[in-house]
PDB file of C-alpha atoms in Angstrom:
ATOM      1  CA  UNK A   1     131.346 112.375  61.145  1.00  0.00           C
ATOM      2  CA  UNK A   2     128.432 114.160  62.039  1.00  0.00           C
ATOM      3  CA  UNK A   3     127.270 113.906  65.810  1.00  0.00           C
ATOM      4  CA  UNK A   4     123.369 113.646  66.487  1.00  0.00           C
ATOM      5  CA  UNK A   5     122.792 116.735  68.945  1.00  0.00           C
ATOM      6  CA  UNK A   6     119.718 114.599  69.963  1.00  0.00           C
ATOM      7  CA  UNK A   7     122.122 112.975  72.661  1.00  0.00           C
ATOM      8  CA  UNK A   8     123.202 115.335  75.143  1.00  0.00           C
ATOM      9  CA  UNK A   9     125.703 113.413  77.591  1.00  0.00           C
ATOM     10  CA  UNK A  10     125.888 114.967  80.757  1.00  0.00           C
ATOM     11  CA  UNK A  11     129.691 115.443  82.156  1.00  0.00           C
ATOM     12  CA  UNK A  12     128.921 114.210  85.982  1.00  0.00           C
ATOM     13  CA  UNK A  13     132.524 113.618  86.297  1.00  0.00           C
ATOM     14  CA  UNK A  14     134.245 115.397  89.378  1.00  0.00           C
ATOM     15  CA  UNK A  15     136.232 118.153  87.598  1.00  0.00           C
ATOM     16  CA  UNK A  16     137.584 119.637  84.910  1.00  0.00           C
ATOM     17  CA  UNK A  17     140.395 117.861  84.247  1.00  0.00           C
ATOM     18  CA  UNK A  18     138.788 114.728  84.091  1.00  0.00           C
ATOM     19  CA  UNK A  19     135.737 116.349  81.763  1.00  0.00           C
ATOM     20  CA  UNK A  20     138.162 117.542  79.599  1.00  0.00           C
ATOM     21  CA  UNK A  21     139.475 113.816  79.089  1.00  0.00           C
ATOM     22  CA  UNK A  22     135.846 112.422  78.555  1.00  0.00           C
ATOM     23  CA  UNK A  23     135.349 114.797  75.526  1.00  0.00           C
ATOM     24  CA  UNK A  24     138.596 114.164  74.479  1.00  0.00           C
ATOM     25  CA  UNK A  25     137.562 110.237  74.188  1.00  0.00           C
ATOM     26  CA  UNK A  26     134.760 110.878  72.845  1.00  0.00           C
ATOM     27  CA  UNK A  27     136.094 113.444  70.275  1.00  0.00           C
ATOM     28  CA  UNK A  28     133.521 113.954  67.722  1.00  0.00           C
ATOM     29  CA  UNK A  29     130.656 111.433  68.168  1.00  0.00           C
ATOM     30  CA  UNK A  30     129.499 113.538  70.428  1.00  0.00           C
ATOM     31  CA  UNK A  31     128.070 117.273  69.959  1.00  0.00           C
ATOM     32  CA  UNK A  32     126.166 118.479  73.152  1.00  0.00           C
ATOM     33  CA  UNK A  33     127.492 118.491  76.588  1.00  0.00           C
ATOM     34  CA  UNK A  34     125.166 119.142  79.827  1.00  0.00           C
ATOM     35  CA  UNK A  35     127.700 120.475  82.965  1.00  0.00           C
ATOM     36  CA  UNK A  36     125.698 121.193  85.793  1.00  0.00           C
ATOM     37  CA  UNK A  37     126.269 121.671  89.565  1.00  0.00           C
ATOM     38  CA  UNK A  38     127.536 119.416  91.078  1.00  0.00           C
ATOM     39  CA  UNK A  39     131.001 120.772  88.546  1.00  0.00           C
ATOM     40  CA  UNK A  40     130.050 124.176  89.118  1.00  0.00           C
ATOM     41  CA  UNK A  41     132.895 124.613  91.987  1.00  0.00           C
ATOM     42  CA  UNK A  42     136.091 122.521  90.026  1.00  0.00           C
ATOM     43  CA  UNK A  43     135.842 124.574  87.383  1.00  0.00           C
ATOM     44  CA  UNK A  44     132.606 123.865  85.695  1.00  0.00           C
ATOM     45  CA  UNK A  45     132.043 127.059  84.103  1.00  0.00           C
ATOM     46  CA  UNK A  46     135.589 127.234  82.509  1.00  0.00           C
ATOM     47  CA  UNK A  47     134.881 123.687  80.603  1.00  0.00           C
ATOM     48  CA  UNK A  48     131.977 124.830  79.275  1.00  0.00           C
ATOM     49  CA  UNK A  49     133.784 127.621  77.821  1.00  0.00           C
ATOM     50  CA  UNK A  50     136.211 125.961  76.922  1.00  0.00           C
ATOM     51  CA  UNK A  51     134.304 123.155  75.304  1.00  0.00           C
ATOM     52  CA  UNK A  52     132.403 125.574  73.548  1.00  0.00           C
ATOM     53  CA  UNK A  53     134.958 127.917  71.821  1.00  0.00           C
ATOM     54  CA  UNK A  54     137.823 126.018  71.498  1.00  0.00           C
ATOM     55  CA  UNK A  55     136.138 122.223  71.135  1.00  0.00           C
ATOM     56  CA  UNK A  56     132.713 123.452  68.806  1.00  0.00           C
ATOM     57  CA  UNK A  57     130.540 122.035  71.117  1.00  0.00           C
ATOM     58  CA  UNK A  58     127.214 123.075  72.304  1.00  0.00           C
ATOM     59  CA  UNK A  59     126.595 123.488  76.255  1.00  0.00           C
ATOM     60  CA  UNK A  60     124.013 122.914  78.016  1.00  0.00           C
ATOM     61  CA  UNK A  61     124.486 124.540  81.520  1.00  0.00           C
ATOM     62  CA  UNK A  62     122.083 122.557  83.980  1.00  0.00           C
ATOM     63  CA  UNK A  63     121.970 125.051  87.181  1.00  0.00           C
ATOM     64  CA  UNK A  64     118.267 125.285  87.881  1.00  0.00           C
ATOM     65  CA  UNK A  65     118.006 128.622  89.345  1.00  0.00           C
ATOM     66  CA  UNK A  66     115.566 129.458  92.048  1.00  0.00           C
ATOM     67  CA  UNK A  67     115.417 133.006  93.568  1.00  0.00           C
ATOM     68  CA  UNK A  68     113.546 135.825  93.511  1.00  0.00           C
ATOM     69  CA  UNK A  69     113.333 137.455  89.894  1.00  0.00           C
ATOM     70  CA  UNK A  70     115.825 140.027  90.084  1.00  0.00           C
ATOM     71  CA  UNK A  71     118.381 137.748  91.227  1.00  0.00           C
ATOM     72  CA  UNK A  72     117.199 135.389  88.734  1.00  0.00           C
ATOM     73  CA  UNK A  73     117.210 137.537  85.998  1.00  0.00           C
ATOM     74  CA  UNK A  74     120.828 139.354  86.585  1.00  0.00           C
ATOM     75  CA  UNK A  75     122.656 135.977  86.846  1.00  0.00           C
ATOM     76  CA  UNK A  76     120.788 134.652  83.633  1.00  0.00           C
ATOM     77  CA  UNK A  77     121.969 137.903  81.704  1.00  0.00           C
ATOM     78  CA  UNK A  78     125.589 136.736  82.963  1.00  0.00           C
ATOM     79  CA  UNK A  79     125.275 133.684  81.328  1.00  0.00           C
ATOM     80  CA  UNK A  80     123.860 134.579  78.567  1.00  0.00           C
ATOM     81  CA  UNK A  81     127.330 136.802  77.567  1.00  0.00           C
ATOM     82  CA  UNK A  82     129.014 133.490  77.108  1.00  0.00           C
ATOM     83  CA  UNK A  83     127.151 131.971  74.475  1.00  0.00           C
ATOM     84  CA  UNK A  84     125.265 129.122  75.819  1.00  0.00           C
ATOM     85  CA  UNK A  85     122.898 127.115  74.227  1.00  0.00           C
ATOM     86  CA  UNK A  86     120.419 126.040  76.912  1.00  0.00           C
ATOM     87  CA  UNK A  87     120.095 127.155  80.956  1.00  0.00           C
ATOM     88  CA  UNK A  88     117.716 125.584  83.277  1.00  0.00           C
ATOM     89  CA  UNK A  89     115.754 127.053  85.484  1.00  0.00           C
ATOM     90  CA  UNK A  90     112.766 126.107  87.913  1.00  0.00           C
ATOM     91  CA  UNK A  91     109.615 125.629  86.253  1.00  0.00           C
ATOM     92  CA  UNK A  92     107.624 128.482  88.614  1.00  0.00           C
ATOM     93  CA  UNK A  93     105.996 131.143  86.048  1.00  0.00           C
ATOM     94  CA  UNK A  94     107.749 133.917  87.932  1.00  0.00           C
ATOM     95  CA  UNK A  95     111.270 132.461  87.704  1.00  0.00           C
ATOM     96  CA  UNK A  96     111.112 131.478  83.942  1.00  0.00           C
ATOM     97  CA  UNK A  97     109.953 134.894  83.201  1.00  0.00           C
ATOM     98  CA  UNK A  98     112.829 136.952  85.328  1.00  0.00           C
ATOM     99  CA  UNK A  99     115.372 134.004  83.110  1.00  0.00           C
ATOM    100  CA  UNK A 100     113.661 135.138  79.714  1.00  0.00           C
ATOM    101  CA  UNK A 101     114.081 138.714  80.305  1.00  0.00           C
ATOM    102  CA  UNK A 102     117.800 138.060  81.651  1.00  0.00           C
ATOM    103  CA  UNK A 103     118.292 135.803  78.395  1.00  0.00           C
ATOM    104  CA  UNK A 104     116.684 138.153  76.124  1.00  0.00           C
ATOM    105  CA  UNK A 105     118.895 139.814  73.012  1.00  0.00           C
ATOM    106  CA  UNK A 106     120.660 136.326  73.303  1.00  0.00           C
ATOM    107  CA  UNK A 107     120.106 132.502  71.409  1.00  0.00           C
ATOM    108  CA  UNK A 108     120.351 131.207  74.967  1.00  0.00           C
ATOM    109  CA  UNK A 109     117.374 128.477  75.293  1.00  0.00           C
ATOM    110  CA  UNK A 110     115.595 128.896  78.925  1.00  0.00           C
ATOM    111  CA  UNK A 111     114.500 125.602  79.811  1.00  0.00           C
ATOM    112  CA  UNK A 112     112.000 124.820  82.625  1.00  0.00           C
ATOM    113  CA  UNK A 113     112.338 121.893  85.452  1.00  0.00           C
ATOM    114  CA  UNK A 114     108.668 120.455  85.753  1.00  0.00           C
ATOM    115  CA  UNK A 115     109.955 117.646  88.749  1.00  0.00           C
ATOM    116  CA  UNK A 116     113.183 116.101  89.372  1.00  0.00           C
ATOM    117  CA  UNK A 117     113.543 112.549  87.283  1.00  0.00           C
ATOM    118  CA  UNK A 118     114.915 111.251  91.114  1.00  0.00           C
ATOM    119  CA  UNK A 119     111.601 111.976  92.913  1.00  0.00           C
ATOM    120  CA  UNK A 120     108.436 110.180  93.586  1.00  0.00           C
ATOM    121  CA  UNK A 121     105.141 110.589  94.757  1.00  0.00           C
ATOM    122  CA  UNK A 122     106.707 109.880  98.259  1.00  0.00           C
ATOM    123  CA  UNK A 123     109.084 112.525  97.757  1.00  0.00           C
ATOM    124  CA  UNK A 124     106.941 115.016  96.879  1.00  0.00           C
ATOM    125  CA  UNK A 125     104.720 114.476  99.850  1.00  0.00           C
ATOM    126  CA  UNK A 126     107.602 114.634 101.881  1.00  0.00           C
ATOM    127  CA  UNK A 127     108.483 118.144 100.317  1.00  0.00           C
ATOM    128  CA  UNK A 128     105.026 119.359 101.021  1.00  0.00           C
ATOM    129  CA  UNK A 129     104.040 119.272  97.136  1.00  0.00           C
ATOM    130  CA  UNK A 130      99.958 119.271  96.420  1.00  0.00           C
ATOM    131  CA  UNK A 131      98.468 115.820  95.890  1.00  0.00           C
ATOM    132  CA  UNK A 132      97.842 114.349  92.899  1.00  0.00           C
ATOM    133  CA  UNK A 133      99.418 112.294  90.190  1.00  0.00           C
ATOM    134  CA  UNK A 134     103.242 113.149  89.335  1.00  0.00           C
ATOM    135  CA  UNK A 135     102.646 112.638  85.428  1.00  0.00           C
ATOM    136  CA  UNK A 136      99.799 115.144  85.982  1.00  0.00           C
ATOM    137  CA  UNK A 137     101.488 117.926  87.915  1.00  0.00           C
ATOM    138  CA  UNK A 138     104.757 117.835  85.362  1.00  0.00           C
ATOM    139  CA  UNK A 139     102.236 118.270  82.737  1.00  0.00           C
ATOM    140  CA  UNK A 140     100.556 120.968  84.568  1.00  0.00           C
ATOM    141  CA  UNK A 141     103.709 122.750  85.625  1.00  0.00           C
ATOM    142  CA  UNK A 142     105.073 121.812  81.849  1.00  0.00           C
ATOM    143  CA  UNK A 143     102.052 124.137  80.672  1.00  0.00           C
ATOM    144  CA  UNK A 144     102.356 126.743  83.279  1.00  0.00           C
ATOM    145  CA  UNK A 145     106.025 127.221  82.140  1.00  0.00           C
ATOM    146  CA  UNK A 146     105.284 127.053  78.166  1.00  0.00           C
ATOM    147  CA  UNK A 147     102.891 129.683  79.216  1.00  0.00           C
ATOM    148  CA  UNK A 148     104.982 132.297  81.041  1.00  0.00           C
ATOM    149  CA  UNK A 149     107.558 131.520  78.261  1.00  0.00           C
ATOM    150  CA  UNK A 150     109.998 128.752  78.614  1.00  0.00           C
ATOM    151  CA  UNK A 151     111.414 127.871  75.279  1.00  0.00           C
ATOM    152  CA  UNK A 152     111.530 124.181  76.625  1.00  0.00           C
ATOM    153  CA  UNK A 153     111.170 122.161  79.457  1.00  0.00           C
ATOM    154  CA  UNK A 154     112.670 119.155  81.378  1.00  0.00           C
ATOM    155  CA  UNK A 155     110.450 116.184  82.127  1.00  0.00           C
ATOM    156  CA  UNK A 156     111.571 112.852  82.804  1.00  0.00           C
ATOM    157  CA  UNK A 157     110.452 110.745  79.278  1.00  0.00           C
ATOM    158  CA  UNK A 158     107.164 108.611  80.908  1.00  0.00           C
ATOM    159  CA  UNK A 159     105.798 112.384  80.627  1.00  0.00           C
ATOM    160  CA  UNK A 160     106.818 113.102  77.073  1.00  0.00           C
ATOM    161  CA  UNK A 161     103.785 111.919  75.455  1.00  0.00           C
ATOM    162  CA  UNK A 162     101.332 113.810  77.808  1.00  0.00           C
ATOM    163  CA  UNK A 163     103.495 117.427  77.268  1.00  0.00           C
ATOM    164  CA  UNK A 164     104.075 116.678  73.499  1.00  0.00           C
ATOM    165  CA  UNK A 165     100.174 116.668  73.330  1.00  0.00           C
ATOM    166  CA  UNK A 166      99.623 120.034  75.077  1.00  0.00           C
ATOM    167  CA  UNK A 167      98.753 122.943  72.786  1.00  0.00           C
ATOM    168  CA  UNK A 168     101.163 125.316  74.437  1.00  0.00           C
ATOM    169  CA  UNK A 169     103.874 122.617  73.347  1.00  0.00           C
ATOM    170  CA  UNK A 170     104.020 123.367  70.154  1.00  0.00           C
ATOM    171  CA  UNK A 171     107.230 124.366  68.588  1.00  0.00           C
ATOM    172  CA  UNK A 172     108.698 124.066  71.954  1.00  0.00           C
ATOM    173  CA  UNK A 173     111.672 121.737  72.739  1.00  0.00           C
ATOM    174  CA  UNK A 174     111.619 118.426  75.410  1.00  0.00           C
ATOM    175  CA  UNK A 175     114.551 117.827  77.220  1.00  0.00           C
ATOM    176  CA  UNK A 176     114.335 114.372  78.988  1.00  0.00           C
ATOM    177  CA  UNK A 177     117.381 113.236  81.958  1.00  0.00           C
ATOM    178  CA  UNK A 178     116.274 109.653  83.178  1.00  0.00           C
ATOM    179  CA  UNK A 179     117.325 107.557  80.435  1.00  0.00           C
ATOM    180  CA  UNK A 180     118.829 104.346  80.207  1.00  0.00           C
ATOM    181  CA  UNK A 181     119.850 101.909  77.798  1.00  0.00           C
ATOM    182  CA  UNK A 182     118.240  98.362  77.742  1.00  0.00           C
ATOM    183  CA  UNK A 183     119.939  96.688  80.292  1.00  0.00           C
ATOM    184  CA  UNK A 184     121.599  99.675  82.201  1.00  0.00           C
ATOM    185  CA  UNK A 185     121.414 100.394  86.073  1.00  0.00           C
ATOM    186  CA  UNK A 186     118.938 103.169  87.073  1.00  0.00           C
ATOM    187  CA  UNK A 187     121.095 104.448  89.654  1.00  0.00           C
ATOM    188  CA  UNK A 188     119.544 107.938  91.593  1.00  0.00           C
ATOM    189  CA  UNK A 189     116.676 107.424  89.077  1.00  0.00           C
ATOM    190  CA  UNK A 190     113.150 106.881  89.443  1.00  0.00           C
ATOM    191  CA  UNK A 191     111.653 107.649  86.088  1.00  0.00           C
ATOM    192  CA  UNK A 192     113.291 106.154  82.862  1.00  0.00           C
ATOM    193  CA  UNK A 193     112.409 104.602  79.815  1.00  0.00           C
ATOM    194  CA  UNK A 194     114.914 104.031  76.642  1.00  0.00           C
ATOM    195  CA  UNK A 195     116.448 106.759  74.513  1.00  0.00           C
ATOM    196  CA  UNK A 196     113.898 104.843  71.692  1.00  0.00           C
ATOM    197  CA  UNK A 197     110.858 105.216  73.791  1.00  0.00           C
ATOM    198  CA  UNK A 198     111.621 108.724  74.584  1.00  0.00           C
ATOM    199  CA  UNK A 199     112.314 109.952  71.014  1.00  0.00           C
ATOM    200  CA  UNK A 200     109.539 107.922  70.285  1.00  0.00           C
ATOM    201  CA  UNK A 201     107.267 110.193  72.839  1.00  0.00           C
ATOM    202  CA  UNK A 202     108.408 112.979  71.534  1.00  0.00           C
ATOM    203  CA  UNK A 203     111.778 114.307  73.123  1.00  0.00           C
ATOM    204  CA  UNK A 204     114.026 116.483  71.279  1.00  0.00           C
ATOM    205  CA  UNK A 205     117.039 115.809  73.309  1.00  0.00           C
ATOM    206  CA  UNK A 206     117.945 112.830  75.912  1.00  0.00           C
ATOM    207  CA  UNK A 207     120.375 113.471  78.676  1.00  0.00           C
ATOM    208  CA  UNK A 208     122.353 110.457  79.096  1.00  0.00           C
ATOM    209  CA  UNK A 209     125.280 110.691  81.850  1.00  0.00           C
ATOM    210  CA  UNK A 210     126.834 107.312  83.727  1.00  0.00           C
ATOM    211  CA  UNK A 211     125.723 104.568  80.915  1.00  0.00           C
ATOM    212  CA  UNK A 212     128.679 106.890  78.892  1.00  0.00           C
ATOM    213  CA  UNK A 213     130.735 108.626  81.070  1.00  0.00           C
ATOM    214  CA  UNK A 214     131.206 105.005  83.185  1.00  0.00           C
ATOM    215  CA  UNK A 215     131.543 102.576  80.376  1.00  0.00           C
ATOM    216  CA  UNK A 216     134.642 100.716  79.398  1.00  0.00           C
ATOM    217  CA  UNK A 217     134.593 102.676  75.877  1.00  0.00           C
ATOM    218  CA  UNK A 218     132.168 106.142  76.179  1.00  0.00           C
ATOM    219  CA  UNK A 219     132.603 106.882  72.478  1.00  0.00           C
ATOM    220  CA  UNK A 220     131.252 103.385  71.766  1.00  0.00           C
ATOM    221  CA  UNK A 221     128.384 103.580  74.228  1.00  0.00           C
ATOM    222  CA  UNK A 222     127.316 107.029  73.284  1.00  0.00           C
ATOM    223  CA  UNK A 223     127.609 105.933  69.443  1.00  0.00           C
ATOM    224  CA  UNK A 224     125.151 102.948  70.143  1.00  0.00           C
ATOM    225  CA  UNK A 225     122.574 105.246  71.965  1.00  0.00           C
ATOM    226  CA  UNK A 226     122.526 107.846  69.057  1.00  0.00           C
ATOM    227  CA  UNK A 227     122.216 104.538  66.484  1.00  0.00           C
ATOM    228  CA  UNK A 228     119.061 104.097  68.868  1.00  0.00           C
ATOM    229  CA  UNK A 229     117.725 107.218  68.685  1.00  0.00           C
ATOM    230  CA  UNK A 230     118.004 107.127  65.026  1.00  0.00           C
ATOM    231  CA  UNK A 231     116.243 103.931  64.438  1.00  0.00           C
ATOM    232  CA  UNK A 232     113.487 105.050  66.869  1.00  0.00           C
ATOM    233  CA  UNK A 233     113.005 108.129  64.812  1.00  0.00           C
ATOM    234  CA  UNK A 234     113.029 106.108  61.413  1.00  0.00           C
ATOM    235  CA  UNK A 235     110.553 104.049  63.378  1.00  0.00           C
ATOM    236  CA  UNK A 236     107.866 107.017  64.031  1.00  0.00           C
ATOM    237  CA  UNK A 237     108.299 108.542  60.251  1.00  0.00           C
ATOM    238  CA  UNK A 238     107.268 105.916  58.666  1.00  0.00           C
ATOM    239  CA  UNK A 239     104.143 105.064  61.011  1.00  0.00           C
ATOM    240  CA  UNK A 240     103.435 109.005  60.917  1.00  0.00           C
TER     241      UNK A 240
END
């Protein structure tokens, strides 16, 4: 069968022995993997590896860098020696410039965090973030990002629509965490919609971790969200 690399499933599991067993559940109805920090230290790095030349999947490594631009820029190059297929970073201009230099000469996608799919309005306050609307300042720091060039960004999907309609979108990929099936638990998150209302807004990829990695049968569950994604897709061509 042929996996749709629309679904990435994010391996929140606590290590690499039991990431390793996920995928191996899986097997192949899934393509894309996201690892990200909270695996970094139980052997994150080596799973993605792994995963990627010995399993034919494509990684997404989720470590949303955030330092000054040299820093940023020589632990992007490392990275990008291992073949990759997307690295976040944080959405400031400065940073996502120092990651496309470190990522250039490679197919590594940089992709930018606009605001974490766990925060609110309170918790932006709270971090000292400017007023305003969130949808507003993830489109803002969406554009910001598209402009010092970001290849993508991450957005949670209630802000698809507004950064699929920006100019500097175009040809640019959205990467939406913060989705849940009908009828699963939000959990940490704070801004969700369905995998078919975010294809329908125009993601390119959903990141979809517990409603897989928790069920009963992950294979099955990550099989019905792709058959989602599908349909919603079918759904916009034919009203397009």
């Amino acid at each position: 069968m042929t996996a749709d690399d629309r679904l990435i499933v994010a391996l929140d599991v606590p290590n690499v022995v039991q990431g390793l067993a996920l995928a191996d559940k899986i097997g192949d109805a899934v393509s894309f993997y996201k690892i990200g920090l909270g695996m970094l230290t139980s052997g994150g790095f080596a799973l993605a590896n792994e995963l990627k030349q010995e399993h034919g999947k494509r990684i997404f490594l989720d470590m949303k860098f955030f330092d000054i631009s040299a820093t940023v820029e020589n632990a992007v190059r490392g990275v990008a020696q291992h073949d990759m297929d997307f690295l976040t970073v944080h959405g400031d201009p400065y940073v996502v410039k120092a990651a496309k230099e470190g990522a250039s000469g490679s197919d590594m996608k940089i992709l930018a965090v606009t605001v974490l799919t766990s925060l609110d309005r309170a918790d932006l306050d709270g971090a000292l973030i400017k007023a305003g609307d969130i949808r507003d300042l993830v489109q803002e720091r969406a554009g910001n990002a598209f402009l010092a060039g970001a290849d993508g960004v991450i957005a949670s999907p209630q802000e698809a629509a507004m950064i699929r309609a920006l100019p500097e979108a175009r040809g640019k990929l959205i990467v939406t965490p913060g989705v849940r099936p009908m009828g699963a638990e939000l959990g940490d998150q704070k801004r969700v919609a369905t995998p078919a209302v975010a294809i329908k807004d125009g993601a390119d990829h959903i990141v979809v971790g517990r409603p897989v990695w928790q069920h009963p049968d992950p294979r099955d569950a990550a099989l019905r969200i792709q058959a989602e994604i599908k349909d919603a897709w079918k759904a916009n061509k034919s009203f397009s």
